[in-house]
Amino acid sequence: MPDETKTERPALPQGDTGTKTVFIKSYGCQMNVYDSQRMADTLAPAGYVETTSPDNADLVILNTCHIREKAAEKVYSEIGRLRVARDERRRMGGDMQIAVAGCVAQAEGEEIMRRAPAVDLVVGPQTYHRLPDLIARVGGTKKPVDTDFPVEDKFQVLPAPRREKILARGPSAFVTVQEGCDKFCTFCVVPYTRGAETSRPVAGIVAEVERLAEAGVREISLLGQNVNAYHGEGPDGRTWTLGKLLHRLARIEPVTRLRYTTSHPRDMDDSLIEAHRDLPALMPFLHLPVQSGSDRILDVMNRKHTSAEYLRLIETIRNARPDMAFSSDFIVGFPGETDADFEATLRLIEDVSYVSAYSFKYSPRPGTPGAGMTDQIDEAVKAERLARLQALTEGQQRAFNQASIGRCMEVLFDRKGKHPGQIAGRSPYLQAVQIEADESLIGTVAPVEITTTGAWSLHGILAGTRPREAVA
Ligand code: 5AD
Ligand code: SF4
């Protein structure tokens, strides 16, 4: 491939201004969004500034997702587009390096270079703190591929973001506290791509949250592939649960909101339920994936709980915090799923009544037990079931939004609205809320009276600002 021949480049080549531009595109989950931010932090001391378009970037990093086939395939079409942009830049005398990071990188490693020779380097989720070194090796005899599970902890070496960077990312921030998963659900690649469960020590998390709070962040979402399995080392030398960690983080002023995602029903322990009961800062919203409502399918999925146990758990959490709202993930068409199994899922959805939901057609993933199961479901059946399930969950979401009219909700404003003069934010239940108000409110939490609902968002007015004559 003549256009892949590399000439020797200096380590971390510098442009005229001494700076280089990097464009990082995240696919998939929120942890990838967090990792992308930390990649940018890692590259900042090496002179890289972020840019909003790949076309003018010296380095493009695709931070990929391997969870479903479609997600993984998207990466290869994007590399094809980047290759055209890179060739154009080369014609103009410039260049572009292309890096693949994230779970596709971890799962496919060198195979990526074979399938997409335009890629210059491959880096896994546990080694992106080594990016500056890897970039320096591009152009050498062998393209760098680093998908180790290293002994060093990347969180110990990642540089902290600068204050302006934190502010630019907005008042709501992610913090990874746990990585990997030991559950081995039979459909899921995560235990293979992200490895065994590990938890960050409490001290590093507290320091990171304090820094974010000091810079103006008001909402922290703790992230982990199986976040409520958190068991990090506390400053007292003991193992802390997520409930205990949340109690500690709730003392950091002036963070006003805490969230965590994604949780496994089996790991909702008493300390976490007590945190929901006791901590006003812990938002009354929980993403608690159930995947299926059929006990037979739950068993084959290796979910380790029944639908009745899940429903009892929902009730226990609602007893601890009555205004609690739930969302979930669902998979339709898992191997062997009958009409009766699917109906059981619809019944569970009716029983819980979710305020939002993510649902997917089962996608066989190489190397997982589900992919080898013989009774795979026809694509047309999957599509039909997905449409029925989504009609139900979208109806529940609309009903919840409708029932919000007339309620007063605390909204964290995090951005400008769609139209001039509007600002937008999130309710405690993660509903998007738009109001007409001054931009100076962005970054603050304020009470909003909900007046109308649109297709996907709520509209309201700042509480106490309703014109007198309009008050009944
Ligand atoms: N096929 C379809 N959906 C999947 N998910 C995970 N693996 C698969 C798969 N092989 C869904 C699950 C999970 C969410 C993140 O993605 O619902 O909770
Ligand atoms: Fe995948 Fe979640 Fe199951 Fe772990 S608990 S294997 S991350 S679906």
Short mmCIF file of C-alpha atoms and ligand atoms in Angstrom, two decimals:
data_model
loop_
_atom_site.label_atom_id
_atom_site.label_comp_id
_atom_site.label_asym_id
_atom_site.label_seq_id
_atom_site.Cartn_x
_atom_site.Cartn_y
_atom_site.Cartn_z
CA MET A 1 0.00 0.00 0.00
CA PRO A 2 2.09 2.96 -1.18
CA ASP A 3 0.12 5.58 0.72
CA GLU A 4 0.79 3.75 3.98
CA THR A 5 4.59 4.09 3.64
CA LYS A 6 5.77 6.28 6.46
CA THR A 7 8.73 8.58 6.46
CA GLU A 8 10.54 9.05 9.77
CA ARG A 9 8.83 11.73 11.81
CA PRO A 10 10.23 13.52 14.84
CA ALA A 11 8.71 12.50 18.17
CA LEU A 12 5.52 14.51 18.75
CA PRO A 13 5.89 16.68 15.64
CA GLN A 14 5.25 20.35 16.31
CA GLY A 15 3.37 22.78 14.06
CA ASP A 16 4.36 26.41 13.48
CA THR A 17 2.71 27.52 16.69
CA GLY A 18 4.05 24.61 18.70
CA THR A 19 0.54 23.22 19.05
CA LYS A 20 -1.22 20.32 17.37
CA THR A 21 -4.90 19.64 17.08
CA VAL A 22 -6.68 16.49 18.18
CA PHE A 23 -10.23 15.42 17.43
CA ILE A 24 -11.61 12.65 19.64
CA LYS A 25 -14.83 10.90 18.71
CA SER A 26 -16.61 8.80 21.34
CA TYR A 27 -18.85 5.89 20.56
CA GLY A 28 -21.01 3.96 23.00
CA CYS A 29 -21.23 4.46 26.74
CA GLN A 30 -20.55 7.36 29.09
CA MET A 31 -17.34 5.77 30.23
CA ASN A 32 -15.98 6.28 26.74
CA VAL A 33 -16.95 9.96 26.98
CA TYR A 34 -15.01 10.17 30.25
CA ASP A 35 -12.04 8.28 28.77
CA SER A 36 -12.01 10.63 25.78
CA GLN A 37 -11.78 13.62 28.11
CA ARG A 38 -8.91 12.00 29.98
CA MET A 39 -7.16 11.27 26.67
CA ALA A 40 -7.40 14.98 25.86
CA ASP A 41 -5.96 15.73 29.34
CA THR A 42 -3.09 13.31 28.65
CA LEU A 43 -2.28 14.96 25.34
CA ALA A 44 -2.54 18.57 26.56
CA PRO A 45 0.97 18.69 28.12
CA ALA A 46 2.30 17.33 24.79
CA GLY A 47 0.90 20.42 23.03
CA TYR A 48 -2.37 19.05 21.68
CA VAL A 49 -5.50 21.21 21.74
CA GLU A 50 -8.93 19.80 20.95
CA THR A 51 -10.68 20.71 17.74
CA THR A 52 -14.33 20.21 16.81
CA SER A 53 -13.84 18.70 13.37
CA PRO A 54 -11.71 15.81 12.13
CA ASP A 55 -10.96 17.66 8.88
CA ASN A 56 -8.46 20.04 10.44
CA ALA A 57 -7.06 17.63 13.03
CA ASP A 58 -3.45 16.47 13.18
CA LEU A 59 -4.58 13.49 15.24
CA VAL A 60 -7.97 11.79 15.19
CA ILE A 61 -8.81 9.30 17.91
CA LEU A 62 -11.83 7.04 17.52
CA ASN A 63 -12.80 5.88 21.00
CA THR A 64 -14.79 2.84 20.03
CA CYS A 65 -17.54 0.57 21.33
CA HIS A 66 -17.74 -3.18 20.80
CA ILE A 67 -21.01 -3.90 22.60
CA ARG A 68 -23.08 -4.64 19.48
CA GLU A 69 -21.99 -5.48 15.95
CA LYS A 70 -23.41 -2.25 14.51
CA ALA A 71 -21.39 -0.15 16.96
CA ALA A 72 -18.17 -1.94 15.99
CA GLU A 73 -18.85 -1.73 12.26
CA LYS A 74 -19.41 2.04 12.42
CA VAL A 75 -15.74 2.43 13.26
CA TYR A 76 -14.58 0.92 10.01
CA SER A 77 -16.80 3.17 7.91
CA GLU A 78 -15.50 6.17 9.86
CA ILE A 79 -11.89 5.11 9.21
CA GLY A 80 -12.75 4.99 5.49
CA ARG A 81 -13.99 8.60 5.64
CA LEU A 82 -10.95 9.72 7.63
CA ARG A 83 -8.62 8.16 5.13
CA VAL A 84 -10.09 10.38 2.41
CA ALA A 85 -9.69 13.46 4.65
CA ARG A 86 -6.12 12.46 5.51
CA ASP A 87 -5.20 11.96 1.84
CA GLU A 88 -6.60 15.41 1.11
CA ARG A 89 -4.47 16.90 3.89
CA ARG A 90 -1.41 15.12 2.53
CA ARG A 91 -2.07 16.59 -0.90
CA MET A 92 -2.06 20.02 0.77
CA GLY A 93 1.28 19.25 2.43
CA GLY A 94 -0.15 18.36 5.85
CA ASP A 95 -0.90 15.05 7.52
CA MET A 96 -3.25 13.35 9.93
CA GLN A 97 -2.62 10.47 12.30
CA ILE A 98 -5.47 8.06 12.95
CA ALA A 99 -5.73 6.21 16.27
CA VAL A 100 -8.26 3.60 17.34
CA ALA A 101 -8.93 3.42 21.08
CA GLY A 102 -11.59 1.83 23.30
CA CYS A 103 -13.21 -1.58 23.25
CA VAL A 104 -12.82 -2.41 19.53
CA ALA A 105 -9.11 -1.67 19.99
CA GLN A 106 -9.01 -3.99 22.99
CA ALA A 107 -10.94 -6.77 21.27
CA GLU A 108 -9.34 -6.65 17.84
CA GLY A 109 -5.83 -5.27 18.47
CA GLU A 110 -3.52 -5.71 15.47
CA GLU A 111 -6.39 -7.09 13.39
CA ILE A 112 -7.55 -3.45 13.03
CA MET A 113 -4.37 -2.55 11.13
CA ARG A 114 -4.90 -5.50 8.79
CA ARG A 115 -8.49 -4.53 8.08
CA ALA A 116 -7.85 -0.78 8.01
CA PRO A 117 -4.23 0.01 7.05
CA ALA A 118 -4.91 3.76 7.38
CA VAL A 119 -4.83 3.33 11.17
CA ASP A 120 -1.54 4.50 12.72
CA LEU A 121 -1.95 3.26 16.27
CA VAL A 122 -4.20 1.15 18.47
CA VAL A 123 -4.62 1.75 22.20
CA GLY A 124 -6.84 -0.05 24.71
CA PRO A 125 -8.93 1.41 27.55
CA GLN A 126 -6.32 0.59 30.20
CA THR A 127 -3.29 2.11 28.46
CA TYR A 128 -4.36 5.46 27.01
CA HIS A 129 -2.21 7.27 29.59
CA ARG A 130 0.68 6.07 27.36
CA LEU A 131 -0.69 7.94 24.31
CA PRO A 132 2.13 10.51 24.06
CA ASP A 133 4.71 7.69 23.89
CA LEU A 134 2.68 5.72 21.40
CA ILE A 135 2.24 8.77 19.14
CA ALA A 136 5.99 9.33 19.25
CA ARG A 137 6.46 5.79 17.93
CA VAL A 138 4.19 6.31 14.89
CA GLY A 139 6.34 6.26 11.77
CA GLY A 140 8.75 3.76 13.24
CA THR A 141 9.24 0.24 11.89
CA LYS A 142 6.13 -1.20 13.54
CA LYS A 143 2.83 0.56 14.14
CA PRO A 144 2.22 0.82 17.89
CA VAL A 145 -0.49 -1.43 19.37
CA ASP A 146 -0.95 -1.29 23.14
CA THR A 147 -3.83 -3.30 24.57
CA ASP A 148 -2.15 -4.43 27.79
CA PHE A 149 -3.82 -4.71 31.16
CA PRO A 150 -0.84 -2.97 32.79
CA VAL A 151 0.25 -3.24 36.41
CA GLU A 152 0.32 0.52 36.83
CA ASP A 153 -3.00 2.23 37.50
CA LYS A 154 -3.73 4.81 34.79
CA PHE A 155 -5.62 6.99 37.27
CA GLN A 156 -2.40 7.47 39.25
CA VAL A 157 -0.57 8.90 36.24
CA LEU A 158 -3.26 10.70 34.21
CA PRO A 159 -2.72 14.47 34.39
CA ALA A 160 -5.58 16.44 35.93
CA PRO A 161 -7.55 18.65 33.54
CA ARG A 162 -6.90 22.40 33.73
CA ARG A 163 -9.59 24.54 35.42
CA GLU A 164 -10.65 26.19 32.12
CA LYS A 165 -11.00 22.75 30.59
CA ILE A 166 -13.27 21.58 33.41
CA LEU A 167 -15.40 24.71 33.04
CA ALA A 168 -15.64 24.26 29.27
CA ARG A 169 -16.94 20.71 29.78
CA GLY A 170 -19.90 22.07 31.76
CA PRO A 171 -21.37 21.75 35.24
CA SER A 172 -22.09 18.04 34.96
CA ALA A 173 -19.10 15.68 35.00
CA PHE A 174 -18.37 11.98 34.85
CA VAL A 175 -15.92 10.27 37.16
CA THR A 176 -14.99 6.64 36.60
CA VAL A 177 -14.81 4.79 39.91
CA GLN A 178 -14.98 1.18 38.77
CA GLU A 179 -14.01 -0.71 35.63
CA GLY A 180 -14.52 -4.18 34.25
CA CYS A 181 -17.08 -6.81 35.11
CA ASP A 182 -17.11 -10.30 36.62
CA LYS A 183 -20.76 -11.05 35.92
CA PHE A 184 -20.34 -12.72 32.50
CA CYS A 185 -23.85 -12.21 31.17
CA THR A 186 -23.87 -14.57 28.19
CA PHE A 187 -24.59 -11.82 25.64
CA CYS A 188 -21.94 -9.35 26.78
CA VAL A 189 -18.40 -8.59 25.65
CA VAL A 190 -17.55 -6.29 28.56
CA PRO A 191 -15.88 -8.92 30.79
CA TYR A 192 -13.57 -9.68 27.84
CA THR A 193 -12.87 -6.14 26.59
CA ARG A 194 -12.72 -4.34 29.93
CA GLY A 195 -11.42 -7.25 32.00
CA ALA A 196 -12.02 -8.14 35.64
CA GLU A 197 -13.76 -5.84 38.08
CA THR A 198 -11.48 -3.24 39.65
CA SER A 199 -12.30 -0.25 41.84
CA ARG A 200 -10.39 3.00 42.27
CA PRO A 201 -9.29 3.82 45.82
CA VAL A 202 -11.52 6.36 47.59
CA ALA A 203 -8.80 8.99 48.06
CA GLY A 204 -8.21 9.50 44.31
CA ILE A 205 -11.94 9.79 43.64
CA VAL A 206 -12.44 12.32 46.45
CA ALA A 207 -9.52 14.40 45.16
CA GLU A 208 -10.91 14.35 41.62
CA VAL A 209 -14.42 15.32 42.75
CA GLU A 210 -13.05 18.12 44.96
CA ARG A 211 -11.12 19.53 42.01
CA LEU A 212 -14.20 19.38 39.79
CA ALA A 213 -16.38 21.01 42.47
CA GLU A 214 -13.87 23.78 43.01
CA ALA A 215 -13.92 24.55 39.28
CA GLY A 216 -17.73 24.83 39.23
CA VAL A 217 -19.05 21.31 38.58
CA ARG A 218 -22.39 20.77 40.32
CA GLU A 219 -23.29 17.24 39.28
CA ILE A 220 -21.11 14.15 39.42
CA SER A 221 -22.06 10.89 37.73
CA LEU A 222 -19.98 8.02 39.03
CA LEU A 223 -19.27 5.55 36.27
CA GLY A 224 -18.49 1.88 36.13
CA GLN A 225 -19.41 -1.03 33.89
CA ASN A 226 -20.83 -2.57 37.06
CA VAL A 227 -20.61 0.49 39.27
CA ASN A 228 -22.56 -0.81 42.25
CA ALA A 229 -20.10 -3.68 42.59
CA TYR A 230 -17.67 -0.93 43.70
CA HIS A 231 -15.33 -2.14 46.44
CA GLY A 232 -12.52 0.40 46.62
CA GLU A 233 -9.90 0.86 49.29
CA GLY A 234 -10.96 3.49 51.81
CA PRO A 235 -8.64 5.89 53.62
CA ASP A 236 -9.19 3.71 56.72
CA GLY A 237 -7.65 0.73 54.89
CA ARG A 238 -11.05 -1.01 54.68
CA THR A 239 -13.04 -1.86 51.59
CA TRP A 240 -15.73 0.73 50.93
CA THR A 241 -19.04 0.07 49.19
CA LEU A 242 -20.59 2.45 46.68
CA GLY A 243 -23.10 3.52 49.36
CA LYS A 244 -20.27 4.53 51.69
CA LEU A 245 -18.44 6.32 48.86
CA LEU A 246 -21.61 8.29 48.02
CA HIS A 247 -21.98 9.33 51.67
CA ARG A 248 -18.41 10.67 51.56
CA LEU A 249 -18.86 12.51 48.24
CA ALA A 250 -22.12 14.08 49.45
CA ARG A 251 -20.01 16.04 51.97
CA ILE A 252 -18.07 17.81 49.21
CA GLU A 253 -19.43 21.33 48.82
CA PRO A 254 -20.89 22.64 46.59
CA VAL A 255 -21.65 19.52 44.54
CA THR A 256 -25.43 19.38 44.65
CA ARG A 257 -26.15 16.27 42.64
CA LEU A 258 -24.81 12.74 42.61
CA ARG A 259 -25.66 9.90 40.24
CA TYR A 260 -24.13 6.54 39.36
CA THR A 261 -24.41 4.19 36.41
CA THR A 262 -24.58 1.32 35.37
CA SER A 263 -25.80 -1.01 38.07
CA HIS A 264 -26.53 -4.71 38.31
CA PRO A 265 -29.62 -5.68 40.33
CA ARG A 266 -27.62 -8.26 42.30
CA ASP A 267 -25.26 -5.57 43.63
CA MET A 268 -27.87 -3.18 45.09
CA ASP A 269 -26.76 -3.69 48.70
CA ASP A 270 -28.27 -2.17 51.85
CA SER A 271 -25.67 0.63 52.06
CA LEU A 272 -26.65 1.81 48.58
CA ILE A 273 -30.37 1.70 49.31
CA GLU A 274 -29.70 3.62 52.54
CA ALA A 275 -27.79 6.22 50.52
CA HIS A 276 -30.94 6.72 48.44
CA ARG A 277 -32.92 7.11 51.66
CA ASP A 278 -30.48 9.45 53.40
CA LEU A 279 -28.76 11.62 50.79
CA PRO A 280 -30.81 14.41 49.23
CA ALA A 281 -27.96 14.98 46.73
CA LEU A 282 -28.35 11.46 45.35
CA MET A 283 -30.83 11.95 42.52
CA PRO A 284 -34.06 9.91 42.69
CA PHE A 285 -33.35 8.24 39.38
CA LEU A 286 -31.75 4.87 38.82
CA HIS A 287 -30.74 3.06 35.65
CA LEU A 288 -31.19 -0.56 36.65
CA PRO A 289 -31.01 -2.85 33.60
CA VAL A 290 -33.12 -5.99 33.73
CA GLN A 291 -32.67 -7.10 30.06
CA SER A 292 -35.65 -9.51 30.12
CA GLY A 293 -38.75 -10.25 32.18
CA SER A 294 -38.65 -14.00 31.53
CA ASP A 295 -37.06 -16.10 34.25
CA ARG A 296 -36.04 -18.72 31.71
CA ILE A 297 -34.22 -16.12 29.55
CA LEU A 298 -32.74 -14.39 32.60
CA ASP A 299 -31.28 -17.74 33.56
CA VAL A 300 -29.80 -18.42 30.10
CA MET A 301 -28.46 -14.86 30.11
CA ASN A 302 -26.74 -15.71 33.42
CA ARG A 303 -28.27 -12.63 35.05
CA LYS A 304 -28.38 -14.38 38.45
CA HIS A 305 -31.82 -13.09 39.49
CA THR A 306 -35.49 -13.69 38.68
CA SER A 307 -38.08 -11.15 37.57
CA ALA A 308 -39.80 -11.41 40.99
CA GLU A 309 -36.51 -10.59 42.76
CA TYR A 310 -36.04 -7.59 40.48
CA LEU A 311 -39.57 -6.35 41.17
CA ARG A 312 -39.05 -6.79 44.93
CA LEU A 313 -35.84 -4.78 44.67
CA ILE A 314 -37.64 -1.96 42.87
CA GLU A 315 -40.22 -1.94 45.65
CA THR A 316 -37.53 -1.83 48.37
CA ILE A 317 -35.82 1.12 46.68
CA ARG A 318 -39.16 2.92 46.26
CA ASN A 319 -39.88 2.35 49.95
CA ALA A 320 -36.53 3.96 50.80
CA ARG A 321 -37.10 6.88 48.42
CA PRO A 322 -40.73 7.23 47.32
CA ASP A 323 -40.06 9.65 44.42
CA MET A 324 -37.61 7.22 42.81
CA ALA A 325 -37.88 6.75 39.03
CA PHE A 326 -36.29 3.95 37.01
CA SER A 327 -34.86 3.30 33.59
CA SER A 328 -33.57 0.03 32.16
CA ASP A 329 -31.91 -1.75 29.25
CA PHE A 330 -33.74 -4.50 27.39
CA ILE A 331 -32.56 -7.05 24.87
CA VAL A 332 -35.14 -8.63 22.56
CA GLY A 333 -34.56 -11.80 20.58
CA PHE A 334 -31.98 -13.43 22.82
CA PRO A 335 -31.48 -17.04 21.59
CA GLY A 336 -34.49 -19.19 22.45
CA GLU A 337 -36.77 -16.24 23.35
CA THR A 338 -40.37 -17.38 22.70
CA ASP A 339 -43.45 -15.19 22.32
CA ALA A 340 -44.31 -16.10 25.93
CA ASP A 341 -40.85 -14.99 27.14
CA PHE A 342 -41.26 -11.71 25.30
CA GLU A 343 -44.75 -11.19 26.76
CA ALA A 344 -43.20 -11.66 30.23
CA THR A 345 -40.82 -8.77 29.45
CA LEU A 346 -43.75 -6.56 28.45
CA ARG A 347 -45.54 -7.49 31.70
CA LEU A 348 -42.49 -6.55 33.76
CA ILE A 349 -42.31 -3.19 31.97
CA GLU A 350 -46.00 -2.61 32.81
CA ASP A 351 -45.33 -3.54 36.44
CA VAL A 352 -42.35 -1.20 36.92
CA SER A 353 -43.40 1.70 34.67
CA TYR A 354 -40.10 3.16 33.48
CA VAL A 355 -39.42 6.85 32.84
CA SER A 356 -36.92 6.00 30.10
CA ALA A 357 -35.48 2.87 28.51
CA TYR A 358 -32.84 1.64 26.08
CA SER A 359 -33.73 -1.42 24.06
CA PHE A 360 -31.75 -3.46 21.58
CA LYS A 361 -32.07 -6.40 19.24
CA TYR A 362 -29.79 -9.18 20.41
CA SER A 363 -26.50 -9.00 18.52
CA PRO A 364 -24.31 -12.13 18.73
CA ARG A 365 -20.81 -11.10 19.82
CA PRO A 366 -17.84 -13.28 18.91
CA GLY A 367 -16.40 -15.09 21.91
CA THR A 368 -19.50 -14.77 24.13
CA PRO A 369 -21.57 -17.88 25.02
CA GLY A 370 -24.72 -16.41 23.43
CA ALA A 371 -23.10 -16.30 19.99
CA GLY A 372 -22.68 -20.09 20.06
CA MET A 373 -26.27 -20.85 21.08
CA THR A 374 -28.15 -22.75 18.38
CA ASP A 375 -31.64 -21.24 18.72
CA GLN A 376 -30.89 -17.76 17.30
CA ILE A 377 -33.96 -15.65 16.59
CA ASP A 378 -34.96 -14.43 13.16
CA GLU A 379 -34.12 -10.74 12.50
CA ALA A 380 -37.71 -9.98 11.46
CA VAL A 381 -39.03 -11.35 14.77
CA LYS A 382 -36.46 -9.28 16.67
CA ALA A 383 -37.50 -6.14 14.78
CA GLU A 384 -41.19 -6.75 15.46
CA ARG A 385 -40.59 -7.35 19.19
CA LEU A 386 -38.35 -4.29 19.46
CA ALA A 387 -41.04 -2.09 17.91
CA ARG A 388 -43.67 -3.40 20.34
CA LEU A 389 -41.40 -2.96 23.34
CA GLN A 390 -40.41 0.55 22.32
CA ALA A 391 -44.03 1.56 21.77
CA LEU A 392 -44.68 0.53 25.38
CA THR A 393 -41.63 2.21 26.94
CA GLU A 394 -42.06 5.39 24.89
CA GLY A 395 -45.69 5.54 26.02
CA GLN A 396 -44.54 5.30 29.64
CA GLN A 397 -41.97 8.02 29.07
CA ARG A 398 -44.58 10.31 27.49
CA ALA A 399 -46.98 9.65 30.37
CA PHE A 400 -44.28 10.50 32.92
CA ASN A 401 -43.42 13.70 31.05
CA GLN A 402 -47.10 14.60 30.82
CA ALA A 403 -47.52 14.02 34.56
CA SER A 404 -44.63 16.45 35.14
CA ILE A 405 -46.77 19.38 34.00
CA GLY A 406 -47.59 21.56 36.99
CA ARG A 407 -44.74 20.07 39.06
CA CYS A 408 -41.90 22.19 40.32
CA MET A 409 -38.52 20.53 39.65
CA GLU A 410 -34.96 21.47 40.41
CA VAL A 411 -33.14 21.84 37.09
CA LEU A 412 -29.38 21.96 36.58
CA PHE A 413 -28.83 24.26 33.62
CA ASP A 414 -25.90 23.08 31.56
CA ARG A 415 -26.19 24.67 28.13
CA LYS A 416 -27.84 27.22 25.85
CA GLY A 417 -31.29 26.18 24.59
CA LYS A 418 -32.37 25.45 21.04
CA HIS A 419 -33.57 29.01 20.41
CA PRO A 420 -32.02 32.37 21.29
CA GLY A 421 -32.96 33.46 24.81
CA GLN A 422 -33.42 29.87 25.96
CA ILE A 423 -31.31 27.81 28.30
CA ALA A 424 -31.54 24.06 28.85
CA GLY A 425 -30.83 21.59 31.59
CA ARG A 426 -31.84 18.35 33.24
CA SER A 427 -34.46 17.52 35.85
CA PRO A 428 -33.63 15.08 38.67
CA TYR A 429 -35.03 12.36 36.38
CA LEU A 430 -32.70 13.36 33.52
CA GLN A 431 -35.56 14.88 31.51
CA ALA A 432 -34.37 17.67 29.22
CA VAL A 433 -35.92 20.99 30.33
CA GLN A 434 -35.93 24.27 28.37
CA ILE A 435 -36.81 27.70 29.73
CA GLU A 436 -36.50 31.31 28.64
CA ALA A 437 -33.89 32.77 30.93
CA ASP A 438 -30.58 34.53 31.13
CA GLU A 439 -27.46 32.57 30.25
CA SER A 440 -25.95 33.52 33.59
CA LEU A 441 -28.05 30.73 35.13
CA ILE A 442 -26.03 28.10 33.25
CA GLY A 443 -24.05 26.15 35.83
CA THR A 444 -26.66 26.60 38.57
CA VAL A 445 -29.60 24.60 39.89
CA ALA A 446 -32.93 26.45 40.00
CA PRO A 447 -36.56 25.44 40.62
CA VAL A 448 -38.65 25.30 37.46
CA GLU A 449 -42.39 25.02 37.13
CA ILE A 450 -43.11 22.67 34.22
CA THR A 451 -45.73 24.14 31.89
CA THR A 452 -45.71 22.02 28.70
CA THR A 453 -44.02 18.99 27.16
CA GLY A 454 -42.60 18.61 23.69
CA ALA A 455 -41.69 15.36 21.94
CA TRP A 456 -38.56 14.74 24.01
CA SER A 457 -38.27 17.67 26.39
CA LEU A 458 -40.14 19.67 28.99
CA HIS A 459 -40.71 23.43 28.94
CA GLY A 460 -41.20 25.59 31.98
CA ILE A 461 -40.65 28.86 33.76
CA LEU A 462 -38.46 29.73 36.70
CA ALA A 463 -40.53 29.11 39.83
CA GLY A 464 -41.95 32.35 41.19
CA THR A 465 -41.74 34.17 37.87
CA ARG A 466 -45.24 33.36 36.58
CA PRO A 467 -47.04 36.63 35.69
CA ARG A 468 -49.60 37.54 38.39
CA GLU A 469 -52.66 37.49 36.12
CA ALA A 470 -51.77 33.98 34.97
CA VAL A 471 -51.95 32.60 38.53
CA ALA A 472 -55.31 30.89 39.02
N1 5AD B 1 -26.73 -7.50 21.95
C1 5AD B 1 -27.65 -6.55 22.21
N2 5AD B 1 -27.58 -5.73 23.25
C2 5AD B 1 -26.53 -5.87 24.09
N3 5AD B 1 -26.20 -5.21 25.20
C3 5AD B 1 -25.05 -5.73 25.66
N4 5AD B 1 -24.63 -6.73 24.86
C4 5AD B 1 -25.54 -6.84 23.88
C5 5AD B 1 -25.67 -7.69 22.77
N5 5AD B 1 -24.78 -8.64 22.52
C6 5AD B 1 -27.02 -4.16 25.79
C7 5AD B 1 -27.49 -4.54 27.20
C8 5AD B 1 -26.62 -3.69 28.06
C9 5AD B 1 -26.43 -2.46 27.20
C10 5AD B 1 -25.31 -1.59 27.56
O1 5AD B 1 -26.24 -2.98 25.90
O2 5AD B 1 -28.84 -4.19 27.31
O3 5AD B 1 -27.21 -3.38 29.31
FE1 SF4 B 2 -22.09 -6.95 30.59
FE2 SF4 B 2 -23.37 -5.55 32.51
FE3 SF4 B 2 -23.61 -8.24 32.37
FE4 SF4 B 2 -21.29 -7.13 33.15
S1 SF4 B 2 -23.29 -7.02 34.21
S2 SF4 B 2 -21.53 -8.83 31.71
S3 SF4 B 2 -21.22 -5.29 31.85
S4 SF4 B 2 -24.32 -6.70 30.86
#
